[in-house]
PDB file of C-alpha atoms in Angstrom:
ATOM      1  CA  MET A   1      11.867 -30.816  -8.753  1.00 57.00           C
ATOM      2  CA  SER A   2      12.834 -27.200  -8.213  1.00 64.00           C
ATOM      3  CA  LYS A   3      10.738 -24.743  -6.294  1.00 71.00           C
ATOM      4  CA  LYS A   4      10.073 -21.326  -7.801  1.00 74.00           C
ATOM      5  CA  LEU A   5      11.026 -18.694  -5.271  1.00 73.00           C
ATOM      6  CA  ARG A   6       9.031 -15.491  -5.121  1.00 76.00           C
ATOM      7  CA  ASN A   7      10.493 -12.162  -4.188  1.00 83.00           C
ATOM      8  CA  HIS A   8       9.315 -10.123  -1.223  1.00 81.00           C
ATOM      9  CA  ASP A   9       7.210  -7.682  -3.276  1.00 79.00           C
ATOM     10  CA  GLU A  10       5.262 -10.514  -4.922  1.00 84.00           C
ATOM     11  CA  VAL A  11       4.367 -11.962  -1.527  1.00 85.00           C
ATOM     12  CA  VAL A  12       3.390  -8.568  -0.066  1.00 84.00           C
ATOM     13  CA  PHE A  13       1.283  -7.657  -3.112  1.00 86.00           C
ATOM     14  CA  GLU A  14      -0.475 -11.018  -2.960  1.00 89.00           C
ATOM     15  CA  GLN A  15      -1.326 -10.455   0.701  1.00 91.00           C
ATOM     16  CA  LEU A  16      -2.547  -6.916  -0.024  1.00 93.00           C
ATOM     17  CA  ARG A  17      -5.377  -8.303  -2.124  1.00 91.00           C
ATOM     18  CA  ASN A  18      -6.999  -9.352   1.165  1.00 93.00           C
ATOM     19  CA  PRO A  19      -9.128  -6.476   2.608  1.00 93.00           C
ATOM     20  CA  GLU A  20      -8.382  -7.392   6.235  1.00 94.00           C
ATOM     21  CA  MET A  21      -4.650  -7.465   5.510  1.00 94.00           C
ATOM     22  CA  VAL A  22      -4.873  -4.040   3.852  1.00 95.00           C
ATOM     23  CA  LYS A  23      -6.615  -2.606   6.909  1.00 95.00           C
ATOM     24  CA  ALA A  24      -3.977  -4.035   9.255  1.00 95.00           C
ATOM     25  CA  TYR A  25      -1.136  -2.874   6.972  1.00 95.00           C
ATOM     26  CA  LEU A  26      -2.451   0.700   6.771  1.00 95.00           C
ATOM     27  CA  ASP A  27      -3.209   0.768  10.510  1.00 94.00           C
ATOM     28  CA  VAL A  28       0.408  -0.137  11.265  1.00 94.00           C
ATOM     29  CA  ALA A  29       1.642   2.484   8.793  1.00 94.00           C
ATOM     30  CA  LEU A  30      -0.480   5.161  10.502  1.00 92.00           C
ATOM     31  CA  GLU A  31       0.753   4.063  13.936  1.00 92.00           C
ATOM     32  CA  GLU A  32       4.333   4.421  12.701  1.00 93.00           C
ATOM     33  CA  TYR A  33       3.503   7.938  11.483  1.00 92.00           C
ATOM     34  CA  GLU A  34       2.041   8.797  14.905  1.00 90.00           C
ATOM     35  CA  GLN A  35       5.240   7.623  16.602  1.00 93.00           C
ATOM     36  CA  ASP A  36       7.874   9.261  14.440  1.00 93.00           C
ATOM     37  CA  GLY A  37       6.041  11.890  12.363  1.00 90.00           C
ATOM     38  CA  ASP A  38       7.557  10.536   9.140  1.00 85.00           C
ATOM     39  CA  ILE A  39       4.759  10.259   6.590  1.00 92.00           C
ATOM     40  CA  ALA A  40       6.954   8.526   3.980  1.00 92.00           C
ATOM     41  CA  PHE A  41       6.240   5.059   5.430  1.00 92.00           C
ATOM     42  CA  PHE A  42       2.475   5.619   5.300  1.00 94.00           C
ATOM     43  CA  LEU A  43       2.658   6.945   1.741  1.00 95.00           C
ATOM     44  CA  GLU A  44       4.719   3.924   0.685  1.00 94.00           C
ATOM     45  CA  ALA A  45       2.189   1.586   2.299  1.00 95.00           C
ATOM     46  CA  LEU A  46      -0.690   3.339   0.529  1.00 95.00           C
ATOM     47  CA  ARG A  47       1.217   3.183  -2.776  1.00 95.00           C
ATOM     48  CA  ASN A  48       1.815  -0.550  -2.273  1.00 94.00           C
ATOM     49  CA  VAL A  49      -1.905  -1.105  -1.680  1.00 96.00           C
ATOM     50  CA  VAL A  50      -2.802   0.843  -4.833  1.00 96.00           C
ATOM     51  CA  GLU A  51      -0.303  -1.131  -6.916  1.00 93.00           C
ATOM     52  CA  ALA A  52      -1.423  -4.470  -5.466  1.00 94.00           C
ATOM     53  CA  ARG A  53      -5.121  -3.780  -5.858  1.00 91.00           C
ATOM     54  CA  GLU A  54      -5.482  -1.978  -9.168  1.00 87.00           C
ATOM     55  CA  GLY A  55      -2.532   0.168 -10.182  1.00 92.00           C
ATOM     56  CA  MET A  56      -2.043   3.904 -10.509  1.00 93.00           C
ATOM     57  CA  THR A  57      -3.552   4.183 -13.992  1.00 94.00           C
ATOM     58  CA  SER A  58      -6.832   2.590 -12.944  1.00 95.00           C
ATOM     59  CA  LEU A  59      -6.981   4.658  -9.754  1.00 94.00           C
ATOM     60  CA  ALA A  60      -6.289   7.844 -11.715  1.00 94.00           C
ATOM     61  CA  GLU A  61      -9.186   7.072 -14.037  1.00 94.00           C
ATOM     62  CA  LYS A  62     -11.554   6.314 -11.140  1.00 93.00           C
ATOM     63  CA  THR A  63     -10.613   9.392  -9.106  1.00 91.00           C
ATOM     64  CA  GLY A  64     -10.117  11.884 -11.900  1.00 91.00           C
ATOM     65  CA  LEU A  65      -6.643  12.630 -10.555  1.00 91.00           C
ATOM     66  CA  ASN A  66      -3.623  12.861 -12.823  1.00 92.00           C
ATOM     67  CA  ARG A  67      -1.526   9.653 -12.764  1.00 93.00           C
ATOM     68  CA  GLN A  68       1.773  11.532 -12.476  1.00 93.00           C
ATOM     69  CA  ASN A  69       0.364  13.584  -9.594  1.00 91.00           C
ATOM     70  CA  LEU A  70      -0.687  10.365  -7.854  1.00 94.00           C
ATOM     71  CA  TYR A  71       2.828   8.968  -8.175  1.00 93.00           C
ATOM     72  CA  ARG A  72       4.251  12.234  -6.829  1.00 93.00           C
ATOM     73  CA  ALA A  73       1.719  12.435  -3.962  1.00 94.00           C
ATOM     74  CA  LEU A  74       2.511   8.866  -2.866  1.00 94.00           C
ATOM     75  CA  SER A  75       6.276   9.195  -3.261  1.00 94.00           C
ATOM     76  CA  PRO A  76       8.521   9.355  -0.170  1.00 90.00           C
ATOM     77  CA  GLU A  77       8.779  13.117  -0.710  1.00 91.00           C
ATOM     78  CA  GLY A  78       5.041  13.441  -1.295  1.00 91.00           C
ATOM     79  CA  ASN A  79       2.923  15.864   0.650  1.00 92.00           C
ATOM     80  CA  PRO A  80      -0.640  15.047  -0.404  1.00 94.00           C
ATOM     81  CA  GLU A  81      -3.630  16.957   0.880  1.00 93.00           C
ATOM     82  CA  LEU A  82      -5.989  15.167   3.222  1.00 94.00           C
ATOM     83  CA  ARG A  83      -8.570  15.346   0.432  1.00 94.00           C
ATOM     84  CA  THR A  84      -6.264  13.358  -1.878  1.00 94.00           C
ATOM     85  CA  ILE A  85      -5.562  10.678   0.735  1.00 95.00           C
ATOM     86  CA  SER A  86      -9.266  10.426   1.513  1.00 95.00           C
ATOM     87  CA  LEU A  87     -10.152  10.112  -2.186  1.00 95.00           C
ATOM     88  CA  ILE A  88      -7.569   7.368  -2.687  1.00 95.00           C
ATOM     89  CA  LEU A  89      -8.722   5.440   0.378  1.00 95.00           C
ATOM     90  CA  HIS A  90     -12.381   5.807  -0.589  1.00 95.00           C
ATOM     91  CA  ASN A  91     -11.727   4.378  -4.047  1.00 94.00           C
ATOM     92  CA  LEU A  92      -9.913   1.450  -2.436  1.00 94.00           C
ATOM     93  CA  GLY A  93     -12.926   0.835  -0.196  1.00 93.00           C
ATOM     94  CA  TYR A  94     -11.600   2.417   3.014  1.00 94.00           C
ATOM     95  CA  ARG A  95     -11.898   5.675   4.923  1.00 92.00           C
ATOM     96  CA  LEU A  96     -10.024   7.556   7.576  1.00 89.00           C
ATOM     97  CA  SER A  97     -11.513   7.432  11.052  1.00 87.00           C
ATOM     98  CA  VAL A  98     -10.785   8.826  14.470  1.00 86.00           C
ATOM     99  CA  GLN A  99     -10.420   6.577  17.492  1.00 84.00           C
ATOM    100  CA  PRO A 100      -9.599   7.283  21.121  1.00 89.00           C
ATOM    101  CA  ILE A 101      -6.006   6.702  22.155  1.00 83.00           C
ATOM    102  CA  GLN A 102      -5.663   3.615  24.309  1.00 81.00           C
ATOM    103  CA  SER A 103      -3.752   4.279  27.557  1.00 70.00           C
TER     104      SER A 103
END
């Protein structure tokens, strides 16, 4: 009996259907951004969550944003406005929040 192997993306996308996993994943991505100032990792994480949860087309319909603009905003070279990130997160069931820095 042979075992079907899954690729990395399949496993990650499966895990990103779990709301607690999404929160942890995005928290880590934001922490990475705080450390190195490179937003590309956070945008990739957010794009992965969108793809795992519903896809760009569905999100575009729900938010009223253009699908191509969503892809561009969440690309490694993307530079989305805070409003766009907030709208995406809200439609995924999350929001940005501010917390004190732990010493």
